[in-house]
CSV table of N, CA and C and ligand atoms in Angstrom, one decimal:
chain,number,residue,atom,x,y,z
A,24,UNK,N,0.8,-1.1,0.3
A,24,UNK,CA,-0.3,0.0,-0.2
A,24,UNK,C,1.1,1.3,-0.1
A,25,UNK,N,0.3,2.4,-0.9
A,25,UNK,CA,1.0,3.2,-0.9
A,25,UNK,C,0.0,4.8,-0.7
A,26,UNK,N,0.8,5.7,0.0
A,26,UNK,CA,-0.1,7.0,-0.2
A,26,UNK,C,0.8,8.1,-0.8
A,27,UNK,N,-0.3,9.0,-1.9
A,27,UNK,CA,0.1,9.9,-2.6
A,27,UNK,C,-0.4,11.2,-3.1
A,28,UNK,N,0.0,12.1,-3.2
A,28,UNK,CA,-0.7,13.5,-2.8
A,28,UNK,C,-1.3,14.0,-4.0
A,29,UNK,N,-2.0,14.4,-4.3
A,29,UNK,CA,-2.9,15.1,-5.4
A,29,UNK,C,-3.5,15.7,-5.0
A,30,UNK,N,-3.9,16.9,-6.0
A,30,UNK,CA,-4.4,18.5,-5.7
A,30,UNK,C,-5.3,19.0,-7.2
A,31,UNK,N,-6.7,18.7,-6.9
A,31,UNK,CA,-7.6,20.0,-7.7
A,31,UNK,C,-7.2,21.3,-8.0
A,32,UNK,N,-6.6,21.1,-9.0
A,32,UNK,CA,-6.0,22.8,-9.0
A,32,UNK,C,-7.2,24.3,-9.4
A,33,UNK,N,-6.8,25.0,-9.0
A,33,UNK,CA,-7.9,25.9,-9.5
A,33,UNK,C,-9.1,25.9,-10.4
A,34,UNK,N,-8.6,25.4,-11.9
A,34,UNK,CA,-8.8,25.5,-12.5
A,34,UNK,C,-10.0,24.2,-12.5
A,35,UNK,N,-9.5,23.1,-11.9
A,35,UNK,CA,-10.9,22.1,-11.9
A,35,UNK,C,-11.9,22.3,-10.7
A,36,UNK,N,-11.4,23.1,-9.5
A,36,UNK,CA,-12.8,23.5,-8.8
A,36,UNK,C,-13.2,24.7,-9.6
A,37,UNK,N,-13.0,25.6,-10.6
A,37,UNK,CA,-13.8,26.6,-10.7
A,37,UNK,C,-15.0,25.7,-11.9
A,38,UNK,N,-14.0,24.8,-12.7
A,38,UNK,CA,-15.0,24.1,-13.6
A,38,UNK,C,-16.1,23.4,-12.5
A,39,UNK,N,-16.3,23.1,-11.7
A,39,UNK,CA,-17.0,22.5,-10.7
A,39,UNK,C,-17.2,21.1,-10.8
A,40,UNK,N,-15.6,20.4,-11.2
A,40,UNK,CA,-15.6,18.6,-11.4
A,40,UNK,C,-15.2,18.2,-10.3
A,41,UNK,N,-15.0,18.8,-9.2
A,41,UNK,CA,-14.4,18.1,-7.9
A,41,UNK,C,-15.1,16.5,-7.8
A,42,UNK,N,-16.1,16.1,-7.8
A,42,UNK,CA,-17.0,15.0,-7.6
A,42,UNK,C,-16.4,14.0,-8.7
A,43,UNK,N,-16.1,14.3,-9.8
A,43,UNK,CA,-15.9,13.9,-11.0
A,43,UNK,C,-14.6,13.4,-11.0
A,44,UNK,N,-13.5,14.2,-10.5
A,44,UNK,CA,-12.4,13.9,-10.4
A,44,UNK,C,-11.9,13.0,-9.4
A,45,UNK,N,-12.6,13.2,-8.3
A,45,UNK,CA,-12.3,11.8,-7.1
A,45,UNK,C,-13.1,10.8,-7.4
A,46,UNK,N,-14.2,10.8,-8.2
A,46,UNK,CA,-14.9,9.7,-8.9
A,46,UNK,C,-13.9,8.8,-9.6
A,47,UNK,N,-12.9,9.5,-10.4
A,47,UNK,CA,-11.6,8.5,-11.1
A,47,UNK,C,-10.9,7.7,-10.0
A,48,UNK,N,-10.5,8.4,-9.3
A,48,UNK,CA,-9.7,7.6,-8.0
A,48,UNK,C,-10.3,6.2,-7.4
A,49,UNK,N,-11.6,7.0,-7.0
A,49,UNK,CA,-12.4,5.9,-6.2
A,49,UNK,C,-13.3,4.5,-7.4
A,50,UNK,N,-13.5,4.8,-8.3
A,50,UNK,CA,-13.7,4.0,-9.1
A,50,UNK,C,-12.4,2.8,-9.8
A,51,UNK,N,-11.0,3.7,-9.8
A,51,UNK,CA,-10.2,2.7,-9.9
A,51,UNK,C,-9.7,1.8,-8.6
A,52,UNK,N,-10.8,2.0,-7.3
A,52,UNK,CA,-10.0,1.4,-6.3
A,52,UNK,C,-9.2,1.8,-5.3
A,53,UNK,N,-9.1,3.3,-5.2
A,53,UNK,CA,-8.5,3.8,-4.4
A,53,UNK,C,-9.0,4.6,-3.6
A,54,UNK,N,-8.5,5.0,-2.3
A,54,UNK,CA,-9.5,5.2,-1.2
A,54,UNK,C,-8.7,6.7,-0.9
A,55,UNK,N,-10.0,8.0,-1.1
A,55,UNK,CA,-9.3,9.3,-0.2
A,55,UNK,C,-9.5,9.2,1.4
A,56,UNK,N,-7.9,9.6,1.7
A,56,UNK,CA,-8.1,8.9,3.2
A,56,UNK,C,-7.6,10.9,3.8
A,57,UNK,N,-7.7,11.6,3.5
A,57,UNK,CA,-7.7,13.1,3.9
A,57,UNK,C,-7.8,14.3,2.8
A,58,UNK,N,-8.2,15.4,3.0
A,58,UNK,CA,-8.9,16.1,1.9
A,58,UNK,C,-9.1,17.5,2.6
A,59,UNK,N,-8.9,18.6,2.0
A,59,UNK,CA,-9.3,19.9,2.3
A,59,UNK,C,-9.6,20.3,1.2
A,60,UNK,N,-9.9,21.9,1.3
A,60,UNK,CA,-10.1,22.9,0.1
A,60,UNK,C,-9.4,24.4,1.2
A,61,UNK,N,-8.7,24.3,0.1
A,61,UNK,CA,-7.7,25.9,0.7
A,61,UNK,C,-7.0,26.8,-0.5
A,62,UNK,N,-7.1,27.8,0.0
A,62,UNK,CA,-6.2,29.1,-0.9
A,62,UNK,C,-5.1,29.4,-0.7
A,63,UNK,N,-4.1,29.3,-1.3
A,63,UNK,CA,-2.4,29.0,-1.2
A,63,UNK,C,-2.5,30.3,-1.4
A,64,UNK,N,-1.4,30.6,-0.2
A,64,UNK,CA,-0.9,32.0,-1.0
A,64,UNK,C,0.4,32.0,-1.8
A,65,UNK,N,1.1,33.0,-2.1
A,65,UNK,CA,2.2,32.8,-3.3
A,65,UNK,C,3.2,32.3,-2.4
A,66,UNK,N,3.6,32.3,-1.4
A,66,UNK,CA,4.8,31.9,-0.1
A,66,UNK,C,4.5,30.6,-0.4
A,67,UNK,N,3.9,30.0,-0.5
A,67,UNK,CA,3.1,28.8,-0.1
A,67,UNK,C,3.2,28.0,-1.2
A,68,UNK,N,2.7,28.3,-2.4
A,68,UNK,CA,2.8,27.8,-3.8
A,68,UNK,C,4.2,27.9,-4.2
A,69,UNK,N,4.9,28.8,-4.0
A,69,UNK,CA,6.5,29.0,-4.0
A,69,UNK,C,7.1,27.9,-3.9
A,70,UNK,N,6.8,27.8,-2.4
A,70,UNK,CA,7.3,27.2,-1.7
A,70,UNK,C,7.1,25.3,-2.3
A,71,UNK,N,5.7,25.1,-2.1
A,71,UNK,CA,5.3,23.8,-3.1
A,71,UNK,C,6.1,23.3,-4.3
A,72,UNK,N,6.3,24.1,-5.1
A,72,UNK,CA,6.8,24.3,-6.4
A,72,UNK,C,8.2,25.0,-6.3
A,73,UNK,N,9.1,24.9,-5.7
A,73,UNK,CA,10.4,25.2,-5.6
A,73,UNK,C,11.1,24.5,-6.4
A,74,UNK,N,11.4,23.2,-6.5
A,74,UNK,CA,12.3,22.8,-7.6
A,74,UNK,C,11.7,23.2,-9.2
A,75,UNK,N,10.8,23.8,-9.3
A,75,UNK,CA,10.7,24.4,-10.6
A,75,UNK,C,11.0,26.1,-10.5
A,76,UNK,N,11.9,26.8,-9.4
A,76,UNK,CA,11.6,28.0,-9.5
A,76,UNK,C,12.7,28.8,-10.4
A,77,UNK,N,13.7,28.0,-11.2
A,77,UNK,CA,14.1,28.3,-12.6
A,77,UNK,C,13.6,28.3,-13.4
A,78,UNK,N,12.4,27.5,-13.8
A,78,UNK,CA,11.8,27.6,-14.9
A,78,UNK,C,11.3,28.8,-15.5
A,79,UNK,N,11.0,28.9,-16.8
A,79,UNK,CA,10.2,29.9,-17.0
A,79,UNK,C,9.0,30.1,-16.6
A,80,UNK,N,8.1,28.8,-16.6
A,80,UNK,CA,6.9,29.0,-16.2
A,80,UNK,C,6.4,29.4,-14.7
A,81,UNK,N,7.6,29.1,-14.3
A,81,UNK,CA,7.4,29.8,-12.6
A,81,UNK,C,6.3,30.4,-12.3
A,82,UNK,N,6.7,31.9,-12.8
A,82,UNK,CA,5.8,32.8,-12.0
A,82,UNK,C,4.4,32.7,-12.6
A,83,UNK,N,4.2,32.2,-14.1
A,83,UNK,CA,2.7,32.0,-14.4
A,83,UNK,C,2.1,30.6,-12.9
A,84,UNK,N,2.8,29.5,-12.8
A,84,UNK,CA,2.4,28.3,-12.1
A,84,UNK,C,1.9,28.7,-11.0
A,85,UNK,N,2.4,29.8,-10.3
A,85,UNK,CA,2.7,30.6,-8.6
A,85,UNK,C,1.0,31.2,-8.9
A,86,UNK,N,1.3,31.9,-9.7
A,86,UNK,CA,-0.2,32.9,-10.1
A,86,UNK,C,-1.4,32.0,-10.2
A,87,UNK,N,-1.3,30.8,-11.3
A,87,UNK,CA,-2.1,30.2,-11.1
A,87,UNK,C,-2.4,29.2,-10.2
A,88,UNK,N,-1.6,28.9,-9.2
A,88,UNK,CA,-2.2,28.3,-8.4
A,88,UNK,C,-2.4,28.9,-7.2
A,89,UNK,N,-2.5,30.1,-7.5
A,89,UNK,CA,-2.9,31.1,-6.2
A,89,UNK,C,-4.4,32.1,-6.7
A,90,UNK,N,-4.7,31.4,-7.7
A,90,UNK,CA,-6.0,32.3,-8.4
A,90,UNK,C,-7.4,31.5,-7.8
A,91,UNK,N,-7.4,30.7,-6.8
A,91,UNK,CA,-8.8,30.8,-6.7
A,91,UNK,C,-8.5,29.6,-5.7
A,92,UNK,N,-9.1,28.9,-5.1
A,92,UNK,CA,-9.2,27.7,-3.8
A,92,UNK,C,-8.8,26.4,-4.7
A,93,UNK,N,-7.8,25.5,-4.3
A,93,UNK,CA,-7.6,24.5,-4.3
A,93,UNK,C,-7.7,23.0,-3.7
A,94,UNK,N,-7.4,21.6,-4.0
A,94,UNK,CA,-8.1,20.7,-3.3
A,94,UNK,C,-7.3,19.4,-3.0
A,95,UNK,N,-6.2,19.7,-1.9
A,95,UNK,CA,-5.4,18.7,-1.8
A,95,UNK,C,-5.7,17.6,-1.1
A,96,UNK,N,-5.7,16.4,-1.5
A,96,UNK,CA,-6.1,15.1,-0.8
A,96,UNK,C,-5.1,14.1,-0.5
A,97,UNK,N,-5.1,13.0,-0.1
A,97,UNK,CA,-4.0,12.1,0.0
A,97,UNK,C,-4.8,10.8,-0.9
A,98,UNK,N,-4.6,10.2,-1.4
A,98,UNK,CA,-5.0,9.3,-1.8
A,98,UNK,C,-4.2,7.8,-1.4
A,99,UNK,N,-4.5,6.5,-1.1
A,99,UNK,CA,-4.0,5.7,-0.7
A,99,UNK,C,-4.6,4.1,-1.4
A,100,UNK,N,-3.6,3.3,-2.0
A,100,UNK,CA,-4.0,2.4,-2.4
A,100,UNK,C,-2.7,1.4,-3.0
A,101,UNK,N,-2.7,0.1,-3.5
A,101,UNK,CA,-1.9,-0.6,-4.5
A,101,UNK,C,-1.0,0.3,-5.2
A,102,UNK,N,0.3,0.8,-5.4
A,102,UNK,CA,1.4,1.5,-6.6
A,102,UNK,C,0.3,2.8,-6.6
A,103,UNK,N,0.2,3.3,-5.5
A,103,UNK,CA,-0.8,4.8,-5.7
A,103,UNK,C,-0.1,5.7,-6.6
A,104,UNK,N,1.1,5.9,-6.2
A,104,UNK,CA,1.8,6.6,-7.0
A,104,UNK,C,1.8,7.1,-8.1
A,105,UNK,N,2.5,5.7,-9.0
A,105,UNK,CA,2.5,5.3,-10.7
A,105,UNK,C,1.2,5.8,-10.6
A,106,UNK,N,0.1,4.9,-10.5
A,106,UNK,CA,-1.2,4.9,-10.5
A,106,UNK,C,-1.9,6.4,-11.1
A,107,UNK,N,-1.8,6.9,-9.8
A,107,UNK,CA,-2.2,8.1,-10.1
A,107,UNK,C,-1.9,8.8,-10.9
A,108,UNK,N,-0.7,8.8,-11.5
A,108,UNK,CA,0.0,9.6,-12.6
A,108,UNK,C,-0.9,9.0,-13.7
A,109,UNK,N,-0.8,8.1,-14.0
A,109,UNK,CA,-1.3,7.3,-15.2
A,109,UNK,C,-3.0,8.0,-15.4
A,110,UNK,N,-3.5,7.9,-13.9
A,110,UNK,CA,-5.1,8.3,-14.3
A,110,UNK,C,-5.2,9.9,-14.5
A,111,UNK,N,-4.1,10.5,-14.4
A,111,UNK,CA,-4.0,12.1,-14.1
A,111,UNK,C,-4.2,12.1,-15.8
A,112,UNK,N,-3.1,11.5,-16.6
A,112,UNK,CA,-2.3,11.8,-17.8
A,112,UNK,C,-1.3,12.4,-18.2
A,113,UNK,N,-0.4,12.7,-19.1
A,113,UNK,CA,0.4,13.7,-19.4
A,113,UNK,C,0.3,15.1,-19.0
A,114,UNK,N,1.1,15.6,-18.8
A,114,UNK,CA,1.2,17.4,-18.3
A,114,UNK,C,0.6,18.2,-18.9
A,115,UNK,N,1.0,17.7,-20.5
A,115,UNK,CA,0.3,18.3,-21.4
A,115,UNK,C,-0.7,17.9,-22.0
A,116,UNK,N,-1.6,18.1,-21.5
A,116,UNK,CA,-3.2,17.6,-22.4
A,116,UNK,C,-3.3,17.2,-23.3
A,117,UNK,N,-2.4,18.2,-24.4
A,117,UNK,CA,-2.3,17.8,-25.8
A,117,UNK,C,-1.7,16.3,-25.8
A,118,UNK,N,-0.9,15.9,-25.0
A,118,UNK,CA,-0.1,15.0,-25.1
A,118,UNK,C,-0.8,13.5,-24.3
A,119,UNK,N,-1.7,13.6,-23.7
A,119,UNK,CA,-2.5,13.0,-22.6
A,119,UNK,C,-3.1,11.6,-23.4
A,120,UNK,N,-3.0,10.6,-22.7
A,120,UNK,CA,-3.8,9.3,-23.4
A,120,UNK,C,-5.2,9.8,-23.1
A,121,UNK,N,-6.3,9.0,-24.2
A,121,UNK,CA,-7.8,9.2,-23.9
A,121,UNK,C,-8.0,8.4,-22.6
A,122,UNK,N,-9.6,9.2,-22.0
A,122,UNK,CA,-10.1,8.9,-20.8
A,122,UNK,C,-9.0,9.2,-19.5
A,123,UNK,N,-7.7,10.0,-20.0
A,123,UNK,CA,-7.4,10.3,-18.8
A,123,UNK,C,-7.7,11.9,-18.0
A,124,UNK,N,-8.0,12.0,-17.0
A,124,UNK,CA,-8.5,13.4,-16.1
A,124,UNK,C,-7.8,14.6,-16.8
A,125,UNK,N,-6.6,14.5,-17.3
A,125,UNK,CA,-6.3,15.8,-18.5
A,125,UNK,C,-6.5,15.7,-19.8
A,126,UNK,N,-6.4,14.6,-20.5
A,126,UNK,CA,-7.3,14.4,-21.6
A,126,UNK,C,-8.7,15.0,-21.4
A,127,UNK,N,-9.4,14.8,-20.8
A,127,UNK,CA,-10.6,15.1,-20.7
A,127,UNK,C,-11.5,16.3,-20.4
A,128,UNK,N,-10.4,16.9,-19.4
A,128,UNK,CA,-10.6,18.4,-19.0
A,128,UNK,C,-10.0,19.1,-18.8
A,129,UNK,N,-8.6,19.4,-19.3
A,129,UNK,CA,-7.4,20.1,-19.2
A,129,UNK,C,-7.4,21.1,-20.7
A,130,UNK,N,-7.1,22.6,-20.2
A,130,UNK,CA,-7.3,23.1,-21.8
A,130,UNK,C,-5.9,23.3,-21.9
A,131,UNK,N,-4.9,23.3,-21.6
A,131,UNK,CA,-3.5,23.8,-21.7
A,131,UNK,C,-2.4,22.5,-20.7
A,132,UNK,N,-1.4,23.3,-20.8
A,132,UNK,CA,-0.1,22.6,-20.4
A,132,UNK,C,0.0,23.7,-19.0
A,133,UNK,N,-0.6,24.8,-18.9
A,133,UNK,CA,-0.5,25.6,-18.3
A,133,UNK,C,-1.4,25.4,-16.7
A,134,UNK,N,-2.5,24.8,-17.3
A,134,UNK,CA,-3.9,24.9,-16.6
A,134,UNK,C,-4.4,23.7,-16.5
A,135,UNK,N,-3.9,22.8,-16.1
A,135,UNK,CA,-3.9,21.1,-16.6
A,135,UNK,C,-4.9,20.4,-15.2
A,136,UNK,N,-5.8,21.0,-14.6
A,136,UNK,CA,-6.4,20.8,-13.8
A,136,UNK,C,-5.8,19.8,-12.1
A,137,UNK,N,-5.1,18.9,-12.4
A,137,UNK,CA,-4.1,18.3,-11.4
A,137,UNK,C,-3.2,18.0,-11.0
A,138,UNK,N,-2.5,17.9,-10.1
A,138,UNK,CA,-1.1,17.3,-9.6
A,138,UNK,C,-1.5,15.9,-8.8
A,139,UNK,N,-0.3,15.3,-9.2
A,139,UNK,CA,0.2,14.1,-8.7
A,139,UNK,C,1.8,13.9,-8.1
A,140,UNK,N,1.8,13.3,-7.2
A,140,UNK,CA,3.4,13.4,-6.5
A,140,UNK,C,4.3,12.2,-7.9
A,141,UNK,N,5.2,12.5,-7.7
A,141,UNK,CA,5.9,11.5,-8.7
A,141,UNK,C,6.7,10.7,-8.5
A,142,UNK,N,7.2,10.4,-7.1
A,142,UNK,CA,8.4,9.5,-6.2
A,142,UNK,C,7.4,9.6,-4.9
A,143,UNK,N,8.2,8.8,-4.5
A,143,UNK,CA,8.5,8.2,-3.0
A,143,UNK,C,8.4,9.3,-1.7
A,144,UNK,N,9.6,9.8,-2.5
A,144,UNK,CA,9.9,10.8,-1.8
A,144,UNK,C,9.3,12.3,-1.8
A,145,UNK,N,8.8,12.5,-3.2
A,145,UNK,CA,8.2,13.4,-3.2
A,145,UNK,C,6.4,12.9,-2.5
A,146,UNK,N,6.1,12.3,-2.5
A,146,UNK,CA,4.7,11.9,-2.1
A,146,UNK,C,4.8,12.2,-0.2
A,147,UNK,N,5.7,12.0,0.2
A,147,UNK,CA,6.4,11.8,1.4
A,147,UNK,C,6.0,13.7,2.3
A,148,UNK,N,6.8,14.2,1.0
A,148,UNK,CA,7.2,15.5,1.4
A,148,UNK,C,5.5,16.1,1.0
A,149,UNK,N,5.1,16.0,0.2
A,149,UNK,CA,3.5,16.7,-0.4
A,149,UNK,C,2.6,16.6,0.7
A,150,UNK,N,2.8,15.5,0.6
A,150,UNK,CA,1.7,14.7,2.5
A,150,UNK,C,1.9,15.6,3.3
A,151,UNK,N,3.2,15.7,3.8
A,151,UNK,CA,3.4,16.7,5.1
A,151,UNK,C,3.1,18.1,4.7
A,152,UNK,N,3.4,18.7,3.8
A,152,UNK,CA,3.3,20.2,3.3
A,152,UNK,C,1.8,20.2,3.5
A,153,UNK,N,1.1,19.7,3.0
A,153,UNK,CA,-0.5,20.2,3.6
A,153,UNK,C,-1.3,19.4,4.8
A,154,UNK,N,-0.8,17.9,5.4
A,154,UNK,CA,-1.4,17.9,6.4
A,154,UNK,C,-0.7,17.2,7.2
A,155,UNK,N,0.5,17.9,7.7
A,155,UNK,CA,1.5,17.6,8.8
A,155,UNK,C,1.7,16.3,8.7
B,10,IDP,P1,3.6,17.6,-13.4
B,10,IDP,O1,2.5,18.4,-12.7
B,10,IDP,O2,2.7,16.7,-14.7
B,10,IDP,O3,3.8,16.6,-12.3
B,10,IDP,P2,5.9,19.0,-13.7
B,10,IDP,O4,6.7,19.0,-14.5
B,10,IDP,O5,5.9,18.9,-12.6
B,10,IDP,O6,4.3,18.4,-14.3
B,10,IDP,O7,5.4,20.6,-13.4
B,10,IDP,C1,4.6,21.2,-12.8
B,10,IDP,C2,3.5,22.0,-13.3
B,10,IDP,O8,4.2,23.2,-14.1
B,10,IDP,C3,2.5,21.3,-14.3
B,10,IDP,O9,1.6,20.4,-13.7
B,10,IDP,C4,2.0,22.7,-15.2
B,10,IDP,O10,1.0,23.0,-14.3
B,10,IDP,C5,3.1,23.8,-15.0
B,10,IDP,N1,4.1,23.6,-16.0
B,10,IDP,C6,4.9,22.7,-16.3
B,10,IDP,N2,5.5,22.4,-17.5
B,10,IDP,C7,5.1,23.8,-18.3
B,10,IDP,C8,5.4,24.4,-19.4
B,10,IDP,O11,6.5,23.8,-20.5
B,10,IDP,N3,4.4,25.7,-19.5
B,10,IDP,C9,3.9,25.9,-18.6
B,10,IDP,N4,3.5,25.3,-17.8
B,10,IDP,C10,4.2,24.2,-17.3
B,11,MG,MG1,5.2,17.0,-10.9
């Protein structure tokens, strides 16, 4: 069993598809074991994405992540880290497989609906970032 951290980003909350997104994971046999709705400050979003601070898209990313409430949640299940990334689809929705969350709902690479931890280490860091 593995735990991983996902976030419904502000575009997902604004599109009113919170339930649809959570359903994808529940239908795939995963459990949601913690969840909340929060408004990130620029400082918090900056810290969460600090590994991207030298990338050209970083300022836009922080602006986007603070543009409205988002929903961090913890997903638990077998192979959760890898499976959740598969259910999400590729970072760029134009490259995402049909039937993935980003293929179905995301508008663009910078407005791509959902986050998912990419490794055991980042899952650990990101879960404690939001849930202590
Ligand atoms: P991931 O969310 O699929 O793990 P990362 O490479 O970790 O993708 O990037 C974090 C987030 O930064 C992406 O989800 C997306 O919102 C944004 N991002 C990544 N690459 C680009 C880009 O080339 N242009 C604009 N935004 C990007
Ligand atoms: Mg990432």
